[in-house]
Coordinates of C-alpha atoms and ligand atoms in Angstrom, one line a residue:
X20 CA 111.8 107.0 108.5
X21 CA 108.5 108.2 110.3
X22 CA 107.8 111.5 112.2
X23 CA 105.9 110.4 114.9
X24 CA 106.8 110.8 118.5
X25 CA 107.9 107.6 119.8
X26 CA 105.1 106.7 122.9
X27 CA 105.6 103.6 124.7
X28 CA 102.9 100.5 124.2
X29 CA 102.6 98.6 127.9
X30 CA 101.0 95.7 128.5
X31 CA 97.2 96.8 129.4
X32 CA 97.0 99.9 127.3
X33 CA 95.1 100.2 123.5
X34 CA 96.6 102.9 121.8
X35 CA 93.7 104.2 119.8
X36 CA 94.2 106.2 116.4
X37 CA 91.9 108.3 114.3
X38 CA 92.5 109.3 111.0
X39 CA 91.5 111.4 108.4
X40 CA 91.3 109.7 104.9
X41 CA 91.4 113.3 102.6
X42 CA 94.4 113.9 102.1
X43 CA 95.5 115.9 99.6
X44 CA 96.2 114.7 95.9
X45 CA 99.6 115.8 96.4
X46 CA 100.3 113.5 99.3
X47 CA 99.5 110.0 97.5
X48 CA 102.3 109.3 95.9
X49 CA 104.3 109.6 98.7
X50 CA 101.9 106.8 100.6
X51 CA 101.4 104.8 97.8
X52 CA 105.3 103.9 97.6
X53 CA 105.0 102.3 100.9
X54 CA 102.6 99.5 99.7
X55 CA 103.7 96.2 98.9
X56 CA 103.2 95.1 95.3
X57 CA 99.9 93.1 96.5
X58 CA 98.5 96.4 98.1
X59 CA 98.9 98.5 94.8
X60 CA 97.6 96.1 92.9
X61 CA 94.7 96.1 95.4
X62 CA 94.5 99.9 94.9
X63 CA 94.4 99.4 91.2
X64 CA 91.9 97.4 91.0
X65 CA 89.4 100.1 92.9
X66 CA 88.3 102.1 89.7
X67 CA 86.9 105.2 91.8
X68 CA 89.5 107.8 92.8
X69 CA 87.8 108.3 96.1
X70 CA 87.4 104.9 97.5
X71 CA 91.0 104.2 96.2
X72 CA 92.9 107.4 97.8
X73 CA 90.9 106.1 101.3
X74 CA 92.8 102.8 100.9
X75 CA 95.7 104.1 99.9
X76 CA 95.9 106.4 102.9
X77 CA 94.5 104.1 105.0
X78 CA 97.5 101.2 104.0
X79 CA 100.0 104.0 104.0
X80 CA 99.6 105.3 107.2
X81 CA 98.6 102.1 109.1
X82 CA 102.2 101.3 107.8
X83 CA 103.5 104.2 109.3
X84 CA 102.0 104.6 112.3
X85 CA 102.7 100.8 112.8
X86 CA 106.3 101.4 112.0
X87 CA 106.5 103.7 114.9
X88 CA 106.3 100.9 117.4
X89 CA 109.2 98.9 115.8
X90 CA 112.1 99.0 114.8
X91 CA 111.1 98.2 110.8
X92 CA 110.3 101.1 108.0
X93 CA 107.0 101.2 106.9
X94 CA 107.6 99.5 103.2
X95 CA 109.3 96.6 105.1
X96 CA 106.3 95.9 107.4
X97 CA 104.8 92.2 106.5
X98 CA 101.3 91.4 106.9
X99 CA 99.7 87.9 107.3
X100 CA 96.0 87.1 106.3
X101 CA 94.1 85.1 108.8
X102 CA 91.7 82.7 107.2
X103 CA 88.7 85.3 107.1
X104 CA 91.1 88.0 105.2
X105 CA 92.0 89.4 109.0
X106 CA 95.3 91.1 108.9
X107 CA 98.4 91.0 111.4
X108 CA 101.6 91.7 111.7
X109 CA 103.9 89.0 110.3
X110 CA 105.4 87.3 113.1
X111 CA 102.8 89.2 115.7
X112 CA 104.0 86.4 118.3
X113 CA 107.4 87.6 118.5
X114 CA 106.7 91.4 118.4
X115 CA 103.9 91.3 120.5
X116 CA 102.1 93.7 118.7
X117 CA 98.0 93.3 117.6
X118 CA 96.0 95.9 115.5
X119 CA 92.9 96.3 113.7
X120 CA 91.6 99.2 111.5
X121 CA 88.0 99.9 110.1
X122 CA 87.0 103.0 108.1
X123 CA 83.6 104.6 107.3
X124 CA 83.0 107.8 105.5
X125 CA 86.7 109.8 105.9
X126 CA 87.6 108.8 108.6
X127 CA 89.8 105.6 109.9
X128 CA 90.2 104.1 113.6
X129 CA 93.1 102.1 114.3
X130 CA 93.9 100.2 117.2
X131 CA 96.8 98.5 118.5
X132 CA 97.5 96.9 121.5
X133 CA 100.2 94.2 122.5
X134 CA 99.7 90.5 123.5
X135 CA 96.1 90.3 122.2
X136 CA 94.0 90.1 118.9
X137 CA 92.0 93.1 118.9
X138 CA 89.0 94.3 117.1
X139 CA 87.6 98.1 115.9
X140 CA 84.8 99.2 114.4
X141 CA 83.8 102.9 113.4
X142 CA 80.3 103.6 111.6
X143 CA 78.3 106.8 110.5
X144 CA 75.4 107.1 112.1
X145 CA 72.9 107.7 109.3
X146 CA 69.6 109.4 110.3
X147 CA 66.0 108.0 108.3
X148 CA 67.3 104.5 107.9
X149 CA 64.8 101.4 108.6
X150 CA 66.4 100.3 111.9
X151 CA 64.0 97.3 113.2
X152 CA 64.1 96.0 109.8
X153 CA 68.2 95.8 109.9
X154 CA 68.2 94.7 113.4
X155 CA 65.5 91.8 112.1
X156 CA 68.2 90.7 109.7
X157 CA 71.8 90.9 111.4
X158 CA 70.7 91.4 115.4
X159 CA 69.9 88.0 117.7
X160 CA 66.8 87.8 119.5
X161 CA 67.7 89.8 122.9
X162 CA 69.0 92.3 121.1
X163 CA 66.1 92.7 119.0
X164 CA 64.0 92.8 121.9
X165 CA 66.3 95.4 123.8
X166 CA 66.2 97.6 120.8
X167 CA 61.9 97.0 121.4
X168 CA 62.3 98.8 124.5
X169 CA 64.0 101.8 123.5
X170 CA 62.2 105.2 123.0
X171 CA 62.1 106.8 119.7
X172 CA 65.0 109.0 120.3
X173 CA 67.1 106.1 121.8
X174 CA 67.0 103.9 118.9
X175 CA 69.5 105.3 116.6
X176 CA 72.2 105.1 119.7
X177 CA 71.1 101.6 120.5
X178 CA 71.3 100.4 116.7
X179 CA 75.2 101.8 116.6
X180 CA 76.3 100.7 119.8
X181 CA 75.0 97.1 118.9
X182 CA 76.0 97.2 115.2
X183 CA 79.6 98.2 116.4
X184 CA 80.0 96.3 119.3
X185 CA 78.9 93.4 116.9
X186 CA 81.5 94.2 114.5
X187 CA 84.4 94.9 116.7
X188 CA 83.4 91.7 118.6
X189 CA 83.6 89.5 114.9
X190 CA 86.4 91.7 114.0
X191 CA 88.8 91.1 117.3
X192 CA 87.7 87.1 116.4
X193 CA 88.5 87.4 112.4
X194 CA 85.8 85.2 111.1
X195 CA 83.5 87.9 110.1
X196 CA 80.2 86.9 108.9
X197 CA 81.4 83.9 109.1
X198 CA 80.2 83.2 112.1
X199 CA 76.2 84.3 112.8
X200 CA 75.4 87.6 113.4
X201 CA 72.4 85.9 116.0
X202 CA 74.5 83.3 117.6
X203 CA 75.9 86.3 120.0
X204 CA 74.4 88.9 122.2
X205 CA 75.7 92.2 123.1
X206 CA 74.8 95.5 125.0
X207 CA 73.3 98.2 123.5
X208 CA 70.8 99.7 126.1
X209 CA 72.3 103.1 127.2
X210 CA 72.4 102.3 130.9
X211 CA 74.0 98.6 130.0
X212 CA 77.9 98.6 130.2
X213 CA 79.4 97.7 126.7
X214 CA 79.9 93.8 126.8
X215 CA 79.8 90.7 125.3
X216 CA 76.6 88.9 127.5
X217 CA 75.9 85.5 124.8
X218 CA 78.2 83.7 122.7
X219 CA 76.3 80.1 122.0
X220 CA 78.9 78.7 119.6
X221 CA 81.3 79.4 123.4
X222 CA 79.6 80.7 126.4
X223 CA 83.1 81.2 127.8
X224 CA 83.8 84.0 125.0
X225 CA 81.6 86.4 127.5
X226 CA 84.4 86.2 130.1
X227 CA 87.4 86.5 127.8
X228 CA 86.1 89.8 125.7
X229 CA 85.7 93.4 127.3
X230 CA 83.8 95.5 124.7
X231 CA 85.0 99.5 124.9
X232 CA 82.9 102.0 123.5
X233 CA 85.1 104.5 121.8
X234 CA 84.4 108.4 122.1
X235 CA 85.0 109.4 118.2
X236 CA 83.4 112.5 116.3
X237 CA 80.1 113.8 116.3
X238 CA 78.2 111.6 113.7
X239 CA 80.4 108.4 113.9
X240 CA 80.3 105.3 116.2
X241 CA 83.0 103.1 117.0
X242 CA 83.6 100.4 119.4
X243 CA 86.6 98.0 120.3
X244 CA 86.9 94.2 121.2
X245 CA 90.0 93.5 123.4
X246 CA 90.7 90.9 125.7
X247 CA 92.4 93.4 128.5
X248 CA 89.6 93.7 131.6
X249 CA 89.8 97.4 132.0
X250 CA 92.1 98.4 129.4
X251 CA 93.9 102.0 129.5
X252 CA 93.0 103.9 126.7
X253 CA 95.4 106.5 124.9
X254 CA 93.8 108.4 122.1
X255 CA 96.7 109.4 119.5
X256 CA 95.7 111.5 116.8
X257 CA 97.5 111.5 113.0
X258 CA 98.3 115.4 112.0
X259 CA 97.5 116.1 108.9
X260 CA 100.8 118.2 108.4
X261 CA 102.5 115.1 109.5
X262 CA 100.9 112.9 106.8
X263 CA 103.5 113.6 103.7
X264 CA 106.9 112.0 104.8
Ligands
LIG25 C1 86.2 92.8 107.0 C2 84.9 92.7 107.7 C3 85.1 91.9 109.0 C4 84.5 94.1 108.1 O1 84.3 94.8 107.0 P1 83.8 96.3 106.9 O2 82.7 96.5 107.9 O3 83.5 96.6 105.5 O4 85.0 97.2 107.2 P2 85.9 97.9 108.3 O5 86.2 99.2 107.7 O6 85.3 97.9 109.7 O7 87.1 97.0 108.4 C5 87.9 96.7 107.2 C6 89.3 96.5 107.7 O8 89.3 95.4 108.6 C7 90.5 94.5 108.4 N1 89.9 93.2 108.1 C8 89.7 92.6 106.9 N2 89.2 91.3 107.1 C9 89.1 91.2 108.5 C10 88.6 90.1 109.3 N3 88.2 89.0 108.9 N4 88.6 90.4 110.7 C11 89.1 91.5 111.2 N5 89.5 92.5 110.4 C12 89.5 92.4 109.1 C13 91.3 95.1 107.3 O9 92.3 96.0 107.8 C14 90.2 96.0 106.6 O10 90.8 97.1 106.0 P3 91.1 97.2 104.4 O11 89.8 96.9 103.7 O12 91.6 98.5 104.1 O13 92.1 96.1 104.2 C15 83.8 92.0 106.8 O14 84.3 90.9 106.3 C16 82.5 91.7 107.5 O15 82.3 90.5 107.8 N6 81.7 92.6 107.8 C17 80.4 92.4 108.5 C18 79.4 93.4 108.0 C19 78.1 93.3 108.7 O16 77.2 92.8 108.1 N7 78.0 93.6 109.9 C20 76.8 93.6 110.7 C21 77.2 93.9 112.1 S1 75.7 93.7 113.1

């Protein structure tokens, strides 16, 4: 059983979830008895209590919240791995229904949407860090070049936007770093629309993938990958009173 107010997916819409990963040492059992064997052995196998309870909730609640668009309990929910360790819903064809979750610090974004792979990512912005040396190593050429142009106090929004767009972009895809971080050029300028503009490996990837940029807490970044022009967004938000079953 789940407690969550049914809410119709359409076609068009991502249904966009944020979620906080403290949750009380009191409420883990509970999500930990909706893992599959794989997914506690998973959780096992990460020795610090922290990073472990984050997965745990994370797994537990994606099962949930995932639950409340089928008709399946949470513990009978069956993933599949793509070949890059992507996860989807077992038999996604026939259900129609595509997700993808990232986390960073405590918090986790999940979105779902029907008919398309999608991707999500959500960062911490983190104030003092080198950012042209880490755009030198995992941004293409453009972007490095847009980032160039940025003013001092722009550069920390244009190395997020960039690093999540990125992400969500590899992440809607599934390889990863599998495929080059500098064989694909996104957005990141603040006046620029979010988008995919270069994809060498396919130059027709730029007209199949929208990039969103998501509004999320003060201090985070996210962005999602979807292949919906003009998607409807629908922010749903996980209660914490809601998150023992
Ligand atoms: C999984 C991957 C795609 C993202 O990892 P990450 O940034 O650590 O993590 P996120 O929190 O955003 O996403 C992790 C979740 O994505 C999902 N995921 C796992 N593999 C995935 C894949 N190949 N594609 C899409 N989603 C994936 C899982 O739900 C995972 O959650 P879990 O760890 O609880 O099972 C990683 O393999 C990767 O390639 N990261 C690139 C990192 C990087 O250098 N980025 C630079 C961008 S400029």
């Amino acid at each position: 059983m789940n407690n969550i107010l049914p809410r119709p997916l359409e076609l068009g819409e991502i249904h966009l979830w944020l979620i906080s990963l403290d949750v009380a040492a009191d409420g883990i059992p509970a999500l930990l008895g909706l893992l599959s064997v794989e997914e506690r052995r998973r959780a096992e196998r990460i020795r610090i209590l922290k990073p472990r309870n984050h997965f745990i909730v994370a797994r537990g609640l994606l099962r949930k919240i995932l639950s409340s668009y089928l008709p399946i309990s949470p513990e009978e929910l069956d993933f599949d791995y793509g070949p890059h360790g992507k996860p989807e819903l077992r038999n996604a064809d026939s259900s129609g229904i595509h997700f993808n979750l990232s986390h960073s610090s405590n918090l986790a974004l999940l979105a779902i949407n029907r008919k398309y792979p999608i991707g999500v990512d959500i960062e911490t912005a983190r104030y003092g860090r080198s950012f042209m040396k880490l755009a030198e190593r995992f941004f293409s050429c453009r972007e490095i070049d847009d980032l160039h142009d940025l003013d001092e106090e722009s550069v920390l929004a244009g190395f997020y936007a960039c690093w999540t767009r990125k992400e969500a972009y590899l992440k809607a895809i599934g390889t990863g770093l599998a495929t080059p971080l500098n064989a694909f050029d996104v957005t990141l300028k603040p006046e620029a629309t979010p988008a995919l503009v270069g994809q060498r490996l396919d130059p027709a990837e730029t007209e199949r993938w929208s990039i969103i940029e998501i509004k999320v807490p003060a201090g985070y970044r996210a962005a999602a990958a979807t292949q919906w022009i003009a998607p409807r967004i629908v922010f749903r938000q996980w209660q914490s009173d809601d998150q023992t079953p």
